[in-house]
Amino acid sequence: MLIGSALLTTLSSCADHTRLSASPVAVKVENRPPADLLICADTVPAFPAQSATIPVDLRTAIEKLALGYRSNADRLNRLVNWSVPENCK
């Protein structure tokens, strides 16, 4: 029984698993997203050049928030431009 179980485990690992994986399916998207999802991200003005001195730890946190906001805004604009080309500049 133990030999049969070990043999079965060994043989299954030698099997050709490429035939078991499904081929990718491409689906053509016919409908556009709703209009409220096709709005470009708002642009936020930067801090003024003559702002007060900000402590290093607070400045680091603000920079992380700004980079995260910019990343999400870029992602949203790419998604909108994918649906409606040249909509977001």
Coordinates of N, CA and C in Angstrom, one line a residue:
M1 N 0.8 -1.2 0.0 CA 0.0 0.0 0.0 C 0.9 1.3 0.0
L2 N 1.9 1.3 0.8 CA 2.8 2.4 0.9 C 3.6 2.6 -0.4
I3 N 4.0 1.5 -1.0 CA 4.7 1.6 -2.3 C 3.8 2.1 -3.4
G4 N 2.6 1.7 -3.4 CA 1.6 2.1 -4.4 C 1.4 3.6 -4.3
S5 N 1.2 4.1 -3.0 CA 1.0 5.5 -2.8 C 2.2 6.3 -3.2
A6 N 3.4 5.9 -2.9 CA 4.6 6.6 -3.3 C 4.7 6.6 -4.8
L7 N 4.4 5.5 -5.5 CA 4.5 5.4 -6.9 C 3.5 6.4 -7.6
L8 N 2.3 6.4 -7.0 CA 1.3 7.3 -7.6 C 1.7 8.7 -7.4
T9 N 2.3 9.1 -6.3 CA 2.7 10.5 -6.1 C 3.8 10.8 -7.1
T10 N 4.8 9.9 -7.3 CA 5.9 10.2 -8.2 C 5.4 10.3 -9.6
L11 N 4.5 9.4 -10.0 CA 4.1 9.4 -11.4 C 3.2 10.7 -11.7
S12 N 2.4 11.1 -10.7 CA 1.6 12.3 -11.0 C 2.5 13.6 -11.1
S13 N 3.6 13.6 -10.5 CA 4.5 14.8 -10.6 C 5.2 14.8 -12.0
C14 N 5.3 13.6 -12.6 CA 5.9 13.5 -13.9 C 4.9 13.8 -15.1
A15 N 3.7 13.9 -14.8 CA 2.6 14.1 -15.8 C 2.8 15.4 -16.5
D16 N 2.3 15.5 -17.7 CA 2.3 16.7 -18.5 C 1.1 17.6 -18.1
H17 N 1.4 18.6 -17.3 CA 0.4 19.4 -16.7 C 0.0 20.6 -17.7
T18 N 0.7 20.7 -18.8 CA 0.3 21.8 -19.7 C -1.0 21.5 -20.4
R19 N -1.4 20.3 -20.5 CA -2.7 20.0 -21.1 C -3.9 20.3 -20.1
L20 N -3.6 20.4 -18.9 CA -4.6 20.6 -17.9 C -5.0 22.1 -17.7
S21 N -4.0 23.0 -18.1 CA -4.3 24.4 -17.9 C -5.2 24.9 -19.0
A22 N -6.2 25.7 -18.6 CA -7.1 26.3 -19.6 C -6.4 27.4 -20.4
S23 N -6.8 27.6 -21.6 CA -6.2 28.7 -22.4 C -6.9 30.0 -22.0
P24 N -6.2 31.1 -22.1 CA -6.9 32.4 -21.7 C -8.0 32.7 -22.6
V25 N -9.0 33.4 -22.1 CA -10.2 33.7 -22.8 C -10.2 35.3 -22.9
A26 N -10.4 35.8 -24.2 CA -10.5 37.2 -24.4 C -11.9 37.5 -24.6
V27 N -12.4 38.5 -23.9 CA -13.8 38.9 -24.1 C -13.8 40.3 -24.6
K28 N -14.5 40.5 -25.7 CA -14.6 41.9 -26.3 C -15.7 42.7 -25.5
V29 N -15.3 43.9 -25.0 CA -16.2 44.7 -24.2 C -17.0 45.5 -25.2
E30 N -18.3 45.4 -25.1 CA -19.2 46.1 -26.0 C -19.7 47.4 -25.4
N31 N -19.9 47.4 -24.1 CA -20.5 48.6 -23.5 C -19.5 49.5 -22.8
R32 N -19.8 50.8 -22.9 CA -18.9 51.7 -22.2 C -19.4 51.8 -20.7
P33 N -18.4 52.1 -19.8 CA -18.8 52.3 -18.4 C -19.8 53.5 -18.3
P34 N -20.5 53.6 -17.2 CA -21.4 54.8 -17.0 C -20.6 56.1 -17.1
A35 N -21.3 57.2 -17.4 CA -20.7 58.5 -17.5 C -20.0 59.0 -16.3
D36 N -20.6 58.6 -15.1 CA -19.9 59.1 -13.8 C -18.6 58.4 -13.6
L37 N -18.3 57.3 -14.2 CA -17.1 56.6 -14.1 C -16.0 57.1 -15.1
L38 N -16.4 57.9 -16.0 CA -15.5 58.4 -17.1 C -15.1 59.9 -16.8
I39 N -15.1 60.3 -15.6 CA -14.7 61.6 -15.2 C -13.2 61.6 -14.8
C40 N -12.4 62.5 -15.4 CA -11.0 62.5 -15.1 C -10.8 63.0 -13.6
A41 N -9.6 62.6 -13.1 CA -9.3 63.0 -11.7 C -9.1 64.5 -11.6
D42 N -9.4 65.0 -10.4 CA -9.2 66.4 -10.2 C -7.7 66.7 -10.0
T43 N -7.3 67.8 -10.4 CA -5.9 68.2 -10.2 C -5.9 69.1 -8.9
V44 N -4.9 68.9 -8.1 CA -4.8 69.6 -6.8 C -3.6 70.5 -7.0
P45 N -3.8 71.8 -6.6 CA -2.6 72.7 -6.7 C -1.6 72.4 -5.7
A46 N -0.3 72.7 -6.0 CA 0.8 72.4 -5.0 C 0.8 73.4 -3.9
F47 N 1.6 73.1 -2.9 CA 1.8 74.1 -1.8 C 2.4 75.4 -2.4
P48 N 2.1 76.5 -1.8 CA 2.7 77.8 -2.3 C 4.2 77.7 -1.9
A49 N 5.0 78.4 -2.7 CA 6.4 78.4 -2.5 C 6.8 79.1 -1.2
Q50 N 6.1 80.0 -0.7 CA 6.4 80.7 0.6 C 5.7 80.1 1.8
S51 N 5.5 78.8 1.8 CA 4.8 78.2 3.0 C 5.7 78.1 4.1
A52 N 5.2 77.9 5.3 CA 6.0 77.8 6.5 C 6.8 76.5 6.5
T53 N 7.8 76.5 7.4 CA 8.7 75.3 7.5 C 7.9 74.2 8.1
I54 N 8.0 73.0 7.5 CA 7.2 71.8 8.0 C 8.3 70.9 8.6
P55 N 8.0 70.3 9.8 CA 8.9 69.3 10.3 C 9.1 68.1 9.4
V56 N 10.2 67.5 9.5 CA 10.6 66.4 8.6 C 9.6 65.3 8.6
D57 N 9.2 64.8 9.8 CA 8.3 63.7 9.8 C 6.9 64.0 9.2
L58 N 6.4 65.2 9.4 CA 5.2 65.7 8.9 C 5.3 65.8 7.4
R59 N 6.4 66.4 6.9 CA 6.7 66.6 5.5 C 6.7 65.2 4.8
T60 N 7.3 64.2 5.4 CA 7.4 62.9 4.8 C 6.0 62.3 4.7
A61 N 5.2 62.4 5.7 CA 3.8 61.9 5.6 C 3.0 62.6 4.5
I62 N 3.2 63.9 4.4 CA 2.5 64.7 3.4 C 2.9 64.2 2.0
E63 N 4.2 64.0 1.8 CA 4.7 63.5 0.5 C 4.2 62.2 0.2
K64 N 4.1 61.3 1.2 CA 3.5 59.9 0.9 C 2.0 60.0 0.5
L65 N 1.3 60.9 1.2 CA -0.1 61.1 0.8 C -0.2 61.7 -0.6
A66 N 0.6 62.6 -1.0 CA 0.6 63.2 -2.3 C 1.0 62.2 -3.4
L67 N 2.0 61.4 -3.1 CA 2.4 60.4 -4.1 C 1.3 59.4 -4.3
G68 N 0.6 59.0 -3.2 CA -0.5 58.0 -3.3 C -1.7 58.6 -4.1
Y69 N -2.0 59.9 -3.8 CA -3.0 60.6 -4.6 C -2.7 60.6 -6.0
R70 N -1.4 61.0 -6.3 CA -1.0 61.1 -7.8 C -1.1 59.8 -8.4
S71 N -0.7 58.7 -7.7 CA -0.8 57.4 -8.3 C -2.2 57.0 -8.6
N72 N -3.1 57.2 -7.7 CA -4.5 56.9 -8.0 C -5.1 57.7 -9.1
A73 N -4.7 59.0 -9.1 CA -5.2 59.9 -10.2 C -4.7 59.4 -11.5
D74 N -3.5 59.1 -11.6 CA -2.9 58.6 -12.9 C -3.6 57.3 -13.3
R75 N -3.9 56.4 -12.4 CA -4.5 55.1 -12.7 C -6.0 55.4 -13.2
L76 N -6.7 56.3 -12.5 CA -8.0 56.7 -13.0 C -8.0 57.3 -14.4
N77 N -7.1 58.2 -14.6 CA -7.0 58.8 -15.9 C -6.6 57.8 -17.0
R78 N -5.8 56.8 -16.7 CA -5.5 55.8 -17.7 C -6.7 55.0 -18.0
L79 N -7.5 54.6 -17.0 CA -8.7 53.9 -17.2 C -9.7 54.6 -18.0
V80 N -9.9 55.9 -17.7 CA -10.8 56.7 -18.5 C -10.3 56.8 -19.9
N81 N -9.0 57.1 -20.1 CA -8.5 57.2 -21.5 C -8.6 55.9 -22.3
W82 N -8.6 54.8 -21.6 CA -8.8 53.5 -22.2 C -10.2 53.3 -22.8
S83 N -11.2 53.9 -22.1 CA -12.5 53.8 -22.5 C -12.9 54.9 -23.5
V84 N -12.4 56.1 -23.2 CA -12.6 57.3 -24.1 C -11.3 57.9 -24.4
P85 N -10.6 57.5 -25.5 CA -9.3 58.0 -25.7 C -9.2 59.6 -25.8
E86 N -8.1 60.1 -25.2 CA -7.8 61.5 -25.2 C -8.8 62.3 -24.4
N87 N -9.5 61.7 -23.5 CA -10.4 62.5 -22.6 C -9.7 63.2 -21.5
C88 N -8.7 62.5 -20.9 CA -7.9 63.1 -19.8 C -6.5 63.5 -20.4
K89 N -6.2 64.7 -20.2 CA -4.8 65.1 -20.6 C -3.8 65.1 -19.5

